[in-house]
Short mmCIF file of C-alpha atoms in Angstrom, two decimals:
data_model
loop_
_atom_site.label_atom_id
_atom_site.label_comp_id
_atom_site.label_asym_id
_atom_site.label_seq_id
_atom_site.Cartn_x
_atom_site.Cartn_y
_atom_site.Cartn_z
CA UNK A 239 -165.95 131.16 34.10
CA UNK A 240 -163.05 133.10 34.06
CA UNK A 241 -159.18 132.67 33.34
CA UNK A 242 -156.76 133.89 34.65
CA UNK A 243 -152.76 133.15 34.06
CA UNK A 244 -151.74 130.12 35.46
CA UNK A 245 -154.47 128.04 33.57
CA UNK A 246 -156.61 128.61 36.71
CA UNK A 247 -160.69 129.60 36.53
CA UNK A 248 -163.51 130.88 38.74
CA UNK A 249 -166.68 131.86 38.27
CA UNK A 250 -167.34 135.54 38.65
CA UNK A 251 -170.14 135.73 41.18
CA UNK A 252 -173.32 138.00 40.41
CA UNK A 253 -176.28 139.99 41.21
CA UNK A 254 -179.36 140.58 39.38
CA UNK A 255 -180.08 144.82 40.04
CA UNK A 256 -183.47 145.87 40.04
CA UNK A 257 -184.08 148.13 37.15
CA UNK A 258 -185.73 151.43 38.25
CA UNK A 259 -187.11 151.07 34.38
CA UNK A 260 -188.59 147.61 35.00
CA UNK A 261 -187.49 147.58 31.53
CA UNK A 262 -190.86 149.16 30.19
CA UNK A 263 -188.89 151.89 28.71
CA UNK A 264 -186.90 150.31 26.26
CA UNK A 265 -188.16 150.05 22.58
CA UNK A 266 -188.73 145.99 21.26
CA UNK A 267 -185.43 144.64 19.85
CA UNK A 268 -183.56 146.44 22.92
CA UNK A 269 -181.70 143.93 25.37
CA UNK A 270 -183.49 145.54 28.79
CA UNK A 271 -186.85 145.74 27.21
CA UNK A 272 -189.25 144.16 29.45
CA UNK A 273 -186.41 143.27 31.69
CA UNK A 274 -186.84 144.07 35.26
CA UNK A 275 -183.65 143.07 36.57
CA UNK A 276 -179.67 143.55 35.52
CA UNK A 277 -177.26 140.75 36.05
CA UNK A 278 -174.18 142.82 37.05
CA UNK A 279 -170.21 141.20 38.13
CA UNK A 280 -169.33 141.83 41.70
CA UNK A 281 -166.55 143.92 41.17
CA UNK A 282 -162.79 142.96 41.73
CA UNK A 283 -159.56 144.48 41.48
CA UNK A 284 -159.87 145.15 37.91
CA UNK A 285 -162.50 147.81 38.28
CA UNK A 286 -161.14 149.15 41.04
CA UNK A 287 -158.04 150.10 39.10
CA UNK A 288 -160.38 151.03 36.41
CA UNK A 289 -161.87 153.76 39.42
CA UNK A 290 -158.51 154.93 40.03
CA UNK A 291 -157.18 155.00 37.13
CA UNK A 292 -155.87 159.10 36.34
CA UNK A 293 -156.49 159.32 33.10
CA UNK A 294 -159.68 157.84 32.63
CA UNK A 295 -160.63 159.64 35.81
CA UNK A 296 -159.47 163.68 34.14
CA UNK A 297 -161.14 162.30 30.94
CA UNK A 298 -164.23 161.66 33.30
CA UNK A 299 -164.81 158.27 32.30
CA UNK A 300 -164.14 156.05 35.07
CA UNK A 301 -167.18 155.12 36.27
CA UNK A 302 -168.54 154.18 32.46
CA UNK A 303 -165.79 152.33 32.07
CA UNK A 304 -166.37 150.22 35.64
CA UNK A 305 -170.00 149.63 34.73
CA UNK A 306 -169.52 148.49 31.21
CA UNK A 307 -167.25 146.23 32.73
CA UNK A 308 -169.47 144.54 35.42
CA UNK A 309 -172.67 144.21 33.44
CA UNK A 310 -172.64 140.49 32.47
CA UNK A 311 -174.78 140.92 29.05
CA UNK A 312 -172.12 142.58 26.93
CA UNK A 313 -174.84 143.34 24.04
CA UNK A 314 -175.93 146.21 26.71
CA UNK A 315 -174.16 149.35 26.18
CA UNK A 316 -174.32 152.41 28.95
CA UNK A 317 -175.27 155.14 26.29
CA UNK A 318 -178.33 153.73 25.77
CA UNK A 319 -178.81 152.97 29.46
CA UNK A 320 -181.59 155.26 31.13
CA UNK A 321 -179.73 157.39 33.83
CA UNK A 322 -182.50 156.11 35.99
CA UNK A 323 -181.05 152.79 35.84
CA UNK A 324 -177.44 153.52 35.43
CA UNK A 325 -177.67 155.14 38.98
CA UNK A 326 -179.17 152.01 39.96
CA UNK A 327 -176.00 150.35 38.84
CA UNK A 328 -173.69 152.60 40.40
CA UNK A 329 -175.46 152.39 43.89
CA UNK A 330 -175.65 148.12 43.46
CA UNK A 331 -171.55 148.25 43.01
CA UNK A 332 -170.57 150.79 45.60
CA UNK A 333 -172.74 148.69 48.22
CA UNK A 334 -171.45 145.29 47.39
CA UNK A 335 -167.75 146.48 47.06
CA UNK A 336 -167.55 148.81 50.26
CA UNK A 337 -170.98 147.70 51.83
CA UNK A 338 -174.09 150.29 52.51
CA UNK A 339 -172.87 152.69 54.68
CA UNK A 340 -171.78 156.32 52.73
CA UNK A 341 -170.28 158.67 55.02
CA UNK A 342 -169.85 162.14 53.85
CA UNK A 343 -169.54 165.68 55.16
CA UNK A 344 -172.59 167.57 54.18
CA UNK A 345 -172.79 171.45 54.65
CA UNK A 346 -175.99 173.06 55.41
CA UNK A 347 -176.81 175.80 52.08
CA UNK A 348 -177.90 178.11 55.33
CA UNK A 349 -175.48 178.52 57.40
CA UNK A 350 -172.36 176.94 56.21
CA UNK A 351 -172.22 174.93 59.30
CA UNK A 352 -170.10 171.39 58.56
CA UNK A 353 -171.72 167.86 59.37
CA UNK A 354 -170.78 164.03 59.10
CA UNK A 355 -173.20 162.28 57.87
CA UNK A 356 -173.73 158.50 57.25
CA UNK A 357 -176.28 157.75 54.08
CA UNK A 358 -177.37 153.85 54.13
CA UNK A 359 -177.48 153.22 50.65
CA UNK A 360 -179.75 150.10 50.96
CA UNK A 361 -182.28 152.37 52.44
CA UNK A 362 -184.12 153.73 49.19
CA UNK A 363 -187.48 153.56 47.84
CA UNK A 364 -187.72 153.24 43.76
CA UNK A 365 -189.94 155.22 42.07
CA UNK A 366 -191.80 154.78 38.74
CA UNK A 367 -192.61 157.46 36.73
CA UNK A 368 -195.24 155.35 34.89
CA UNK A 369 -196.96 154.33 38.35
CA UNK A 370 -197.82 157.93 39.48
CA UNK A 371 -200.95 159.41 40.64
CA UNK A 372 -200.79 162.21 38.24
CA UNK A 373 -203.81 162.12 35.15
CA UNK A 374 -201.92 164.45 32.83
CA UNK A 375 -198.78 162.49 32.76
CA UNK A 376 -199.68 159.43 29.61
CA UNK A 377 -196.86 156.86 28.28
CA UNK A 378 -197.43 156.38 24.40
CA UNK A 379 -196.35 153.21 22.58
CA UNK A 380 -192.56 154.08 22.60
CA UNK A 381 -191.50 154.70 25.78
CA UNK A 382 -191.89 158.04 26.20
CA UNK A 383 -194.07 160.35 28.42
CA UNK A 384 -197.15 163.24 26.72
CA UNK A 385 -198.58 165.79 29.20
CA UNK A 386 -200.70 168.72 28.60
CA UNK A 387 -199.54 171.98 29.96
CA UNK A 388 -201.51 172.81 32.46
CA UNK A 389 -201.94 177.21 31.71
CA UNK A 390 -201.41 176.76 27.71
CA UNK A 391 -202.88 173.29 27.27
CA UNK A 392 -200.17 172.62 25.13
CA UNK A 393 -199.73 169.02 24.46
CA UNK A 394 -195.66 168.00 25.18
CA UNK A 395 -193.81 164.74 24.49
CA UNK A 396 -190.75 164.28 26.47
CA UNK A 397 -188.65 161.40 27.20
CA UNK A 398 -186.30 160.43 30.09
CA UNK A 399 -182.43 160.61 29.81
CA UNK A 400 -180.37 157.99 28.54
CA UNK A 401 -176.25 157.85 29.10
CA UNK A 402 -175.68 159.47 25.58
CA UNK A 403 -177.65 162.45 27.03
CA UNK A 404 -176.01 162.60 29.96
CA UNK A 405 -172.30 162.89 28.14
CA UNK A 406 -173.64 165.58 26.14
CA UNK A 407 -174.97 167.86 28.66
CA UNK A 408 -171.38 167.14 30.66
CA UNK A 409 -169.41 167.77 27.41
CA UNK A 410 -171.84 170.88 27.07
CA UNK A 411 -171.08 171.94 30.38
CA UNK A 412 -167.03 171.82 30.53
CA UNK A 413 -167.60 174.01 26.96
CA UNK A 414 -169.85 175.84 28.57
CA UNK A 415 -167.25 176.91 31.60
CA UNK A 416 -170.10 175.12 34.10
CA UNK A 417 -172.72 177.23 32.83
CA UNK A 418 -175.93 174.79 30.61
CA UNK A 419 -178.72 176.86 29.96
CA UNK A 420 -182.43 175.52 30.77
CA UNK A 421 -182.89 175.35 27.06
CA UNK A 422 -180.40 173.72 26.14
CA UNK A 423 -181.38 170.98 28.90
CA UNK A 424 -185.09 171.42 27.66
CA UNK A 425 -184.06 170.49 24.14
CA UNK A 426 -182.37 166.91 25.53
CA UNK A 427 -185.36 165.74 26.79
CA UNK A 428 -188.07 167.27 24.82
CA UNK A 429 -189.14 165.41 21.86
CA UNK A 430 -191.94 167.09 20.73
CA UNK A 431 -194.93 170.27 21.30
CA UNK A 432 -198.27 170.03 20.07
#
């Protein structure tokens, strides 16, 4: 439940997000390990004004802020968050505050030619990078991923981007005038060779 002034309460209704993850990914001890689903706030005019907001929006976080605010288990933090499933939150809250449809003008790379275009939002298809076809892609005991290189044969341990990563490479990038270099993205997710 939830007050508000006046004495008056309501209960914030919810709705459990699938977890592109299944929770798999997260270490023991972590509150998503395991967890397939997110229980996540419908959001309301407080994170709205948390999106519009200027100065959270020019310090660029805006969105964090709006997420941290409708996940329901407050012991879940979005740095540690997989970007995997933090887009999965972001795509839950846009289509149950403003509904599925996204319309956008997209222009073609090619010709420069300028299109409307209507995404459905509700029409995706997870994928799981531990359910793959591939037999030199292995999970080890901690969540992350070893493949053998396939011209060197040199063994690689890499691991999938959580939220802290994701503020680095952006504070990187503004540093960096735009401009991250492949190693320096290489090094974010790369956790070990041979």
């Amino acid at each position: 439940a939830v007050s508000v002034p006046g004495g008056l309460h309501f209960v914030a209704p919810t709705e459990l997000v699938e977890l592109p993850s299944k929770g798999l990914l997260y270490p023991e001890g972590h509150p998503l390990h395991n967890q397939e689903e997110i229980e996540i706030k419908l959001m309301t005019a407080k994170e709205e004004d948390i999106l519009v907001n200027k100065s959270l929006l020019k310090k660029g976080v805006a969105l964090d802020r709006m997420l941290q605010s409708i996940i329901v288990n407050k012991k879940i933090k979005l740095d540690d968050l997989l970007v995997s499933d933090k887009n999965a939150l972001i795509i839950a809250a846009r289509i149950s505050a403003y509904g599925a449809d996204y319309n956008a003008q997209v222009t073609c790379p090619n010709c420069g030619v300028v299109s409307d275009y209507s995404f459905d939002l509700e029409e995706k298809e997870l994928k799981y990078l531990y359910e793959h076809d591939r037999d030199d892609i292995r999970n080890n005991e901690n969540g992350n991923f070893l493949v053998t290189l396939p011209k060197t044969k040199v063994e690689v341990e890499f691991r999938l981007l959580r939220g802290v990563d994701e503020k680095a490479l952006i504070q990187k990038n503004k540093k960096n005038k735009g401009v991250i270099s492949l190693t320096d993205q290489f090094k974010t997710f790369i956790v070990s060779v041979n």
